[in-house]
Coordinates of C-alpha atoms in Angstrom, one line a residue:
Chain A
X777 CA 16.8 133.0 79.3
X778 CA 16.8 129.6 78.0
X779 CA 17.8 130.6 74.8
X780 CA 21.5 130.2 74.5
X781 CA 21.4 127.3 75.8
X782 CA 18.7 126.3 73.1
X783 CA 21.4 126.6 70.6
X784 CA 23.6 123.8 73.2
X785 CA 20.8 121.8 73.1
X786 CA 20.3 121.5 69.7
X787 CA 23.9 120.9 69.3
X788 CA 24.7 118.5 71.5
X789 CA 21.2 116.8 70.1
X790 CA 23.0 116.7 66.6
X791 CA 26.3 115.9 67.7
X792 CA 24.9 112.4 69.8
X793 CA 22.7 112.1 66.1
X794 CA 26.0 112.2 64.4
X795 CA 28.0 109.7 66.9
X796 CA 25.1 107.2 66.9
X797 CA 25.2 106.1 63.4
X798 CA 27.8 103.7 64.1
X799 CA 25.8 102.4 67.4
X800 CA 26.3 98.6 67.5
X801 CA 22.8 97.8 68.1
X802 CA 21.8 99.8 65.0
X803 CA 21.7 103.6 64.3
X804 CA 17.8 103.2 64.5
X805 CA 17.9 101.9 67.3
X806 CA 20.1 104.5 69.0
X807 CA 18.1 107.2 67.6
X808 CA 15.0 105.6 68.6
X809 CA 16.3 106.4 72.3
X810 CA 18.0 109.4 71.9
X811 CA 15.1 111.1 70.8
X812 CA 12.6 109.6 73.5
X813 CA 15.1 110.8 76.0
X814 CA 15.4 114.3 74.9
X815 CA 11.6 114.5 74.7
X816 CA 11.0 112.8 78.1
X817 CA 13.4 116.3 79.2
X818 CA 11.4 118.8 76.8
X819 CA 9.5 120.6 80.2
X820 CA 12.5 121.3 81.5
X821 CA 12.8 125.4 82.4
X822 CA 15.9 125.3 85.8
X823 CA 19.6 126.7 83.1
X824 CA 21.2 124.5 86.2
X825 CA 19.3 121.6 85.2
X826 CA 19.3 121.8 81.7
X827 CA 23.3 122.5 82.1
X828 CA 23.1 119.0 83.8
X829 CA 21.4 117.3 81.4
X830 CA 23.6 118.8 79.0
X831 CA 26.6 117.4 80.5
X832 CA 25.3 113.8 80.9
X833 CA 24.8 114.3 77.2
X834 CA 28.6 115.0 76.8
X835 CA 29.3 112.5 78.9
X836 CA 27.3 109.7 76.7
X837 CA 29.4 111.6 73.6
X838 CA 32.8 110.3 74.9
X839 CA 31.6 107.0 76.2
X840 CA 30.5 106.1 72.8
X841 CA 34.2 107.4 71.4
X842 CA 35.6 105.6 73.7
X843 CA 33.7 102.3 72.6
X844 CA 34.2 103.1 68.7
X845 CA 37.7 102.9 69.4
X846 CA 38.1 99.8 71.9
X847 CA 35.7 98.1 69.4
X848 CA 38.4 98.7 66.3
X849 CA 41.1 98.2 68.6
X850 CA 40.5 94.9 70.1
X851 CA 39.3 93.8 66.4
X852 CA 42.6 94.8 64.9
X853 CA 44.8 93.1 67.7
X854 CA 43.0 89.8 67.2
X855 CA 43.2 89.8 63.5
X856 CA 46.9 91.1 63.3
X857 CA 48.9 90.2 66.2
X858 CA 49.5 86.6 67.9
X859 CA 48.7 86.3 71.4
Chain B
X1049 CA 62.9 122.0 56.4
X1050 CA 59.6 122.8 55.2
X1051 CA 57.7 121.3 58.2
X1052 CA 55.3 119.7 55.9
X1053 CA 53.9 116.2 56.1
X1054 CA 52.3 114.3 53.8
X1055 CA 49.5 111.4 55.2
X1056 CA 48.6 108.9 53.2
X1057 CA 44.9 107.5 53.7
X1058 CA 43.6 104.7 52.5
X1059 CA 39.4 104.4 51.5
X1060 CA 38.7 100.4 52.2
X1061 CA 35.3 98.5 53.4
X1062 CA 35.0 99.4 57.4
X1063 CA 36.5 97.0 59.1
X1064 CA 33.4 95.6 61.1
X1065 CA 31.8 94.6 57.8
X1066 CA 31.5 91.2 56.7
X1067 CA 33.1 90.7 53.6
X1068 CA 31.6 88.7 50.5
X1069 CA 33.6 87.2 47.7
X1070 CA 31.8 88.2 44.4
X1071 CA 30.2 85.1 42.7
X1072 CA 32.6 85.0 39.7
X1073 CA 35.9 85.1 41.9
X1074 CA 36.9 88.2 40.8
X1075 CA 37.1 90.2 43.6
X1076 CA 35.3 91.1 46.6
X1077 CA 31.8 92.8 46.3
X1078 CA 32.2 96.5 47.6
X1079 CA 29.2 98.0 46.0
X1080 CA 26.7 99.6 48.6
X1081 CA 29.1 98.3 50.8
X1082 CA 30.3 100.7 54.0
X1083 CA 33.6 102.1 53.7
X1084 CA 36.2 104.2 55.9
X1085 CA 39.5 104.8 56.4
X1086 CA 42.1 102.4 57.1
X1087 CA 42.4 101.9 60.8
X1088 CA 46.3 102.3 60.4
X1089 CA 45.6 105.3 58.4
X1090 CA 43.7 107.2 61.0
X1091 CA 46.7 106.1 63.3
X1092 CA 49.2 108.0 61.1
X1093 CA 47.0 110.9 60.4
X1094 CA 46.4 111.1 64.2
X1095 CA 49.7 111.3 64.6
X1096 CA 50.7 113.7 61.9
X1097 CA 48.5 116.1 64.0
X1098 CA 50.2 115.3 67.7
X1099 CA 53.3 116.5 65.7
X1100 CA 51.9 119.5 64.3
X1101 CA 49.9 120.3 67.8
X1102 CA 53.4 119.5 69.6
X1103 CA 54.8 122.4 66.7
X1104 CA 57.2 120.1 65.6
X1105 CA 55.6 120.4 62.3
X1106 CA 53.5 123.0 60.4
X1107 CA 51.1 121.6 57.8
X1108 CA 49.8 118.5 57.6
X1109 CA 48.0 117.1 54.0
X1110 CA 46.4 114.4 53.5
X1111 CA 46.6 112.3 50.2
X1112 CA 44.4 109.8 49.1
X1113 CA 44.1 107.9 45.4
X1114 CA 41.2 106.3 43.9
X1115 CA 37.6 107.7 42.6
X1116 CA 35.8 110.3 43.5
X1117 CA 34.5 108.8 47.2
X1118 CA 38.2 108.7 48.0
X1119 CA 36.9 112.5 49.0
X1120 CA 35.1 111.6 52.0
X1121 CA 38.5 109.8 53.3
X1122 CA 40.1 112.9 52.8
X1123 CA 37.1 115.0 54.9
X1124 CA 37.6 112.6 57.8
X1125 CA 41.3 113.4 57.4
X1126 CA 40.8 116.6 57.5
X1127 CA 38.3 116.5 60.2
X1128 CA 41.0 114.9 62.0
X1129 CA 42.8 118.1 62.0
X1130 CA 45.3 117.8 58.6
X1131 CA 44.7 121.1 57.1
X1132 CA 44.2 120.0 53.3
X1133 CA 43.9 117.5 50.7
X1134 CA 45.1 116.1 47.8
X1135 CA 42.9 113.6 46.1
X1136 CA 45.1 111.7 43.1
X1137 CA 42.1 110.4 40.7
X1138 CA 42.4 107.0 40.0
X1139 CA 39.2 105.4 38.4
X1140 CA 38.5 102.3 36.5
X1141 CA 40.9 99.8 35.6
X1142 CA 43.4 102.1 36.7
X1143 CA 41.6 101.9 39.8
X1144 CA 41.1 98.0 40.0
X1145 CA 44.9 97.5 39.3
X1146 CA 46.4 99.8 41.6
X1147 CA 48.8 98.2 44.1
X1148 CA 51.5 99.5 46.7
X1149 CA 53.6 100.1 43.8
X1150 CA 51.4 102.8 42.1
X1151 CA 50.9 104.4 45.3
X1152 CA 54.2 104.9 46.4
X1153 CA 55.3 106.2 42.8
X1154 CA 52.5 109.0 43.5
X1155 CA 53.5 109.1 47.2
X1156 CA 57.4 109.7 46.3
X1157 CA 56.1 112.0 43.1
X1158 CA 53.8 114.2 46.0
X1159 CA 56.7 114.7 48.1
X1160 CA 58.9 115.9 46.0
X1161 CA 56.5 118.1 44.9
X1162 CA 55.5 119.7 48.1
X1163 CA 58.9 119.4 49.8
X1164 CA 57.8 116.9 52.2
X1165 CA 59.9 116.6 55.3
X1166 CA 57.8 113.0 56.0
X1167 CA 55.3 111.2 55.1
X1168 CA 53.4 108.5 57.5
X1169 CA 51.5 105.9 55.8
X1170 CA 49.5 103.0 57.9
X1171 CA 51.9 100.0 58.0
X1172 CA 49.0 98.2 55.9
X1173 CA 45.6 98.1 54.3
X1174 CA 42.8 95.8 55.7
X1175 CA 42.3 95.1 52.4
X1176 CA 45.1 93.7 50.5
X1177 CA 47.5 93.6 53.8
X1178 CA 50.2 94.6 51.5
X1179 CA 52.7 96.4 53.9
X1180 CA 54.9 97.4 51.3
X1181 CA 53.3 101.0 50.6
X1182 CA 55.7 102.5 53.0
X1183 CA 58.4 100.7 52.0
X1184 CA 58.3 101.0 48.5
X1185 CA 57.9 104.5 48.8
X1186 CA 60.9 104.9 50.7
X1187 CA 63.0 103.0 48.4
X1188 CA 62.2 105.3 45.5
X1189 CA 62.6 108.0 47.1
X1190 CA 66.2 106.8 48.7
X1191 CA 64.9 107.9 51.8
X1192 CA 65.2 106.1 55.7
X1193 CA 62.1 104.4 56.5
X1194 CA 61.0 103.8 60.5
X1195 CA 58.4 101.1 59.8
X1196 CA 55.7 99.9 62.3
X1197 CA 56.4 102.7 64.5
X1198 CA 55.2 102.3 67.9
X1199 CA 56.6 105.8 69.2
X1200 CA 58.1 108.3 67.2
X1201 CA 59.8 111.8 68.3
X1202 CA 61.5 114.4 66.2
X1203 CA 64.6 115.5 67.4
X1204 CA 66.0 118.3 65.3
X1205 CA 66.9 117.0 61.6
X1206 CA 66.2 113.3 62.8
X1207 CA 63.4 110.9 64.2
X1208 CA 63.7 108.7 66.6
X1209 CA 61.3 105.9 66.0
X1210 CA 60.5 102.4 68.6
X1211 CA 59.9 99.5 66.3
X1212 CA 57.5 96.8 67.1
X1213 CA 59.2 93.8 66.0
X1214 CA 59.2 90.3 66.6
X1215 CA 61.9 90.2 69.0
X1216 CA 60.5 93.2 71.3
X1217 CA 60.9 96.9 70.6
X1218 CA 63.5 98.3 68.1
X1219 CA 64.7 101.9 68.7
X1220 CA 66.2 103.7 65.6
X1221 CA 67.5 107.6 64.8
X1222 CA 67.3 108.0 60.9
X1223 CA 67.6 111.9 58.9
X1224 CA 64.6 113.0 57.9
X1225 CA 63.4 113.1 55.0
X1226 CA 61.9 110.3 55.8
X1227 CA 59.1 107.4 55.8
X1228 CA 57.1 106.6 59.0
X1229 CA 54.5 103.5 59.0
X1230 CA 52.4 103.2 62.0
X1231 CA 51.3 100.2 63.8
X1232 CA 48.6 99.6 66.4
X1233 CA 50.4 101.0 69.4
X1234 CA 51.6 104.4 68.2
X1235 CA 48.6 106.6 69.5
X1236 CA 44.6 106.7 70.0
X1237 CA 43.1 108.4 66.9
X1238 CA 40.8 110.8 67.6
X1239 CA 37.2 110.5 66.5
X1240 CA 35.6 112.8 63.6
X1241 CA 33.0 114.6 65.4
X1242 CA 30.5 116.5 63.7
X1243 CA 31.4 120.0 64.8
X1244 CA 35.4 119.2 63.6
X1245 CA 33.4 117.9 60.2
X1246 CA 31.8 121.0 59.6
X1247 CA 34.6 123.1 60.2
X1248 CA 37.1 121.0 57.7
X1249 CA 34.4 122.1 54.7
X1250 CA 36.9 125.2 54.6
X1251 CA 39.8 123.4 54.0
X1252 CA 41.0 123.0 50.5
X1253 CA 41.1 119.6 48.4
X1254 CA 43.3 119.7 44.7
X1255 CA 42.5 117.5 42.4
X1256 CA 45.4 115.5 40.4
X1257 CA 46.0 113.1 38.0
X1258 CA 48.9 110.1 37.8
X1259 CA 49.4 111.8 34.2
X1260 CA 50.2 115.3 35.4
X1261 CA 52.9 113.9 37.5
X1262 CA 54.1 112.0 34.8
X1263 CA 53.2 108.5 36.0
X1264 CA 52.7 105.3 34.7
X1265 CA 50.0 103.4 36.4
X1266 CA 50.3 99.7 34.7
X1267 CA 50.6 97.2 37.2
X1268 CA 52.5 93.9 36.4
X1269 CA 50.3 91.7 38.8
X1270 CA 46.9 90.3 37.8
X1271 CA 44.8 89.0 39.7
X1272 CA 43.8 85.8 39.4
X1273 CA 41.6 84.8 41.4
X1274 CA 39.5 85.7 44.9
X1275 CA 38.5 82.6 47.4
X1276 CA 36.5 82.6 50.5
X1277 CA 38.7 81.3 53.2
X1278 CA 38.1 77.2 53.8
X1279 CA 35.2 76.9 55.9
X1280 CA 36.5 76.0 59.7
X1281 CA 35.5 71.9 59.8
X1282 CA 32.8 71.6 63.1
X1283 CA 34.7 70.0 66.0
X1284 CA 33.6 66.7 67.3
X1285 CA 33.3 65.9 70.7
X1286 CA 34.4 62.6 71.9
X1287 CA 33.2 61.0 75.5
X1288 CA 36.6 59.1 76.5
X1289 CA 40.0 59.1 76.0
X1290 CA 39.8 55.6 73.8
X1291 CA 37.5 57.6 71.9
X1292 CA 40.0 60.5 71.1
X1293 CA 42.5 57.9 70.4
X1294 CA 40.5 55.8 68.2
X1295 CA 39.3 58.9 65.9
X1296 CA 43.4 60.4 65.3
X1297 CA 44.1 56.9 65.0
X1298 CA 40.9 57.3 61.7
X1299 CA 42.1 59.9 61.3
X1300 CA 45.7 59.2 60.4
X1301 CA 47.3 61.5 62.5
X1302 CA 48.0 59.4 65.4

């Protein structure tokens, strides 16, 4: 029963893994979190809840894409166009 | 038109690193250093793919010269959606002297030998902040360039490209073949996200060298020497006006 969604887990585990390297605060200190927060979750048996938890995951994915990019965005603007 | 266009990326130190002159002055130190793509190169490869998603084109490849590393600028490419690689090896001296000019000699070499209908290159490297790649390339080719392309559209055998100049916004039509350089503005590129990583390991990477294509790599600059930019003097804060006065007037500038 929760075993397809095992295989989302663990994927969107590695995917978060993957996107965190560039974390400003440090990779470590990223995965430090990610993995405390995906343990705190381990007892959880509801497919609705773990769907949940699966799509706040998601959601963290493209808030950190979105940083990445604003980060090199902003940076480039300041160096190579006058305000 | 063979609806292929060539991308060219560019492997430099990531832009949020902070860079450190070597202690000789004779360059910059790059070893163990973090590198990635050129942030105007992801733009143009980002934007090779809108065209090729939009079917206006049908392959996208992604070149990149240097050493063996240059690789993993070509996976992120191709992660990026371009569907393969060509990785021109450039090592050593070779390597150390290569400037916009050797590039676009293998650039205009490349597309003649695919049949490119365009290529898109960044407008310029963090690195060097050349921004003649493009332009260079174009010029050997005898090819229309649409440099620092803010919006580009392909309407039948021509492209319509918006310019960011100083002015404003230029809007051109040139044939194609042509050159495209990107700036800031032109699109948002995607990230490489692991599951888009793994599936690029399928796509092909070929292997070339300036010699089989019949170049010449010699560069006619040297460089001659690398400085740290002048340290920023600390500003001194004065109580009154007098005071202000009375240090330009020290000063000499008042």
């Amino acid at each position: 029963m929760a075993n397809p969604l095992r295989a989302e887990v663990f994927r969107l585990y590695k995917n978060l893994l993957h996107l965190g390297r560039e974390y400003p605060k440090g990779g470590d200190y990223f995965r430090d979190r990610l993995r405390a927060s995906f343990l705190k979750n381990k007892g959880v048996a509801d497919p609705q809840q773990i769907r949940e938890l699966i799509g706040r995951g998601e959601y963290v994915c493209r808030e950190l894409e979105a940083l990445y990019y604003l980060r090199k965005y902003r940076a480039m603007k300041k160096r190579y166009y006058e305000e | 038109m063979s609806g292929r266009v060539l991308v060219g990326v560019k492997r430099v130190i990531d832009y949020a690193v902070k860079i450190r002159v070597k202690p000789d002055n004779t360059g910059v130190v790059t070893d163990g250093v973090k590198h990635s793509m050129n942030p105007f190169c992801e733009i143009a490869v980002e934007e090779a793919v809108k065209l090729k998603e939009k079917k206006f084109i049908k392959e996208v490849v992604a070149v990149s010269c240097g050493p063996q590393q240059a690789q993993e600028t070509i996976r992120t490419a191709l992660a990026m959606g371009a569907d393969r690689g060509i990785h021109v090896e450039v090592t050593g001296k070779d390597y150390e002297a290569m400037g916009p000019l050797q590039v676009s000699k293998i650039m205009a070499a490349l597309a003649k030998k695919e049949d490119a209908q365009l290529i898109i290159l960044g407008k310029q490297a963090i690195d060097d902040d050349c921004n003649q790649t493009g332009q260079m390339t174009a010029a050997l080719l005898d090819w229309p360039q649409g440099t620092f392309a803010s919006e580009v559209s392909l309407e039948g055998d021509k492209v319509k490209v918006v310019r960011e100049i100083d002015g404003g916004l230029e809007t051109i039509r040139i044939n194609t073949p042509a050159v495209l350089t990107a700036d800031l503005r032109l699109n948002t590129p995607r990230y490489a996200t692991l599951p888009n990583i793994m599936k690029a390991k399928k796509k092909k990477i070929a292997k070339v060298n300036p010699a089989d294509l019949g170049l010449d790599m010699t560069s006619r600059l040297e460089v001659v020497r690398v400085d740290e930019p002048p340290q920023r003097l600390a500003g001194v804060k004065v109580e009154t006006v007098e005071d202000l006065v009375s240090k330009l007037r020290e000063q000499g500038t008042l």
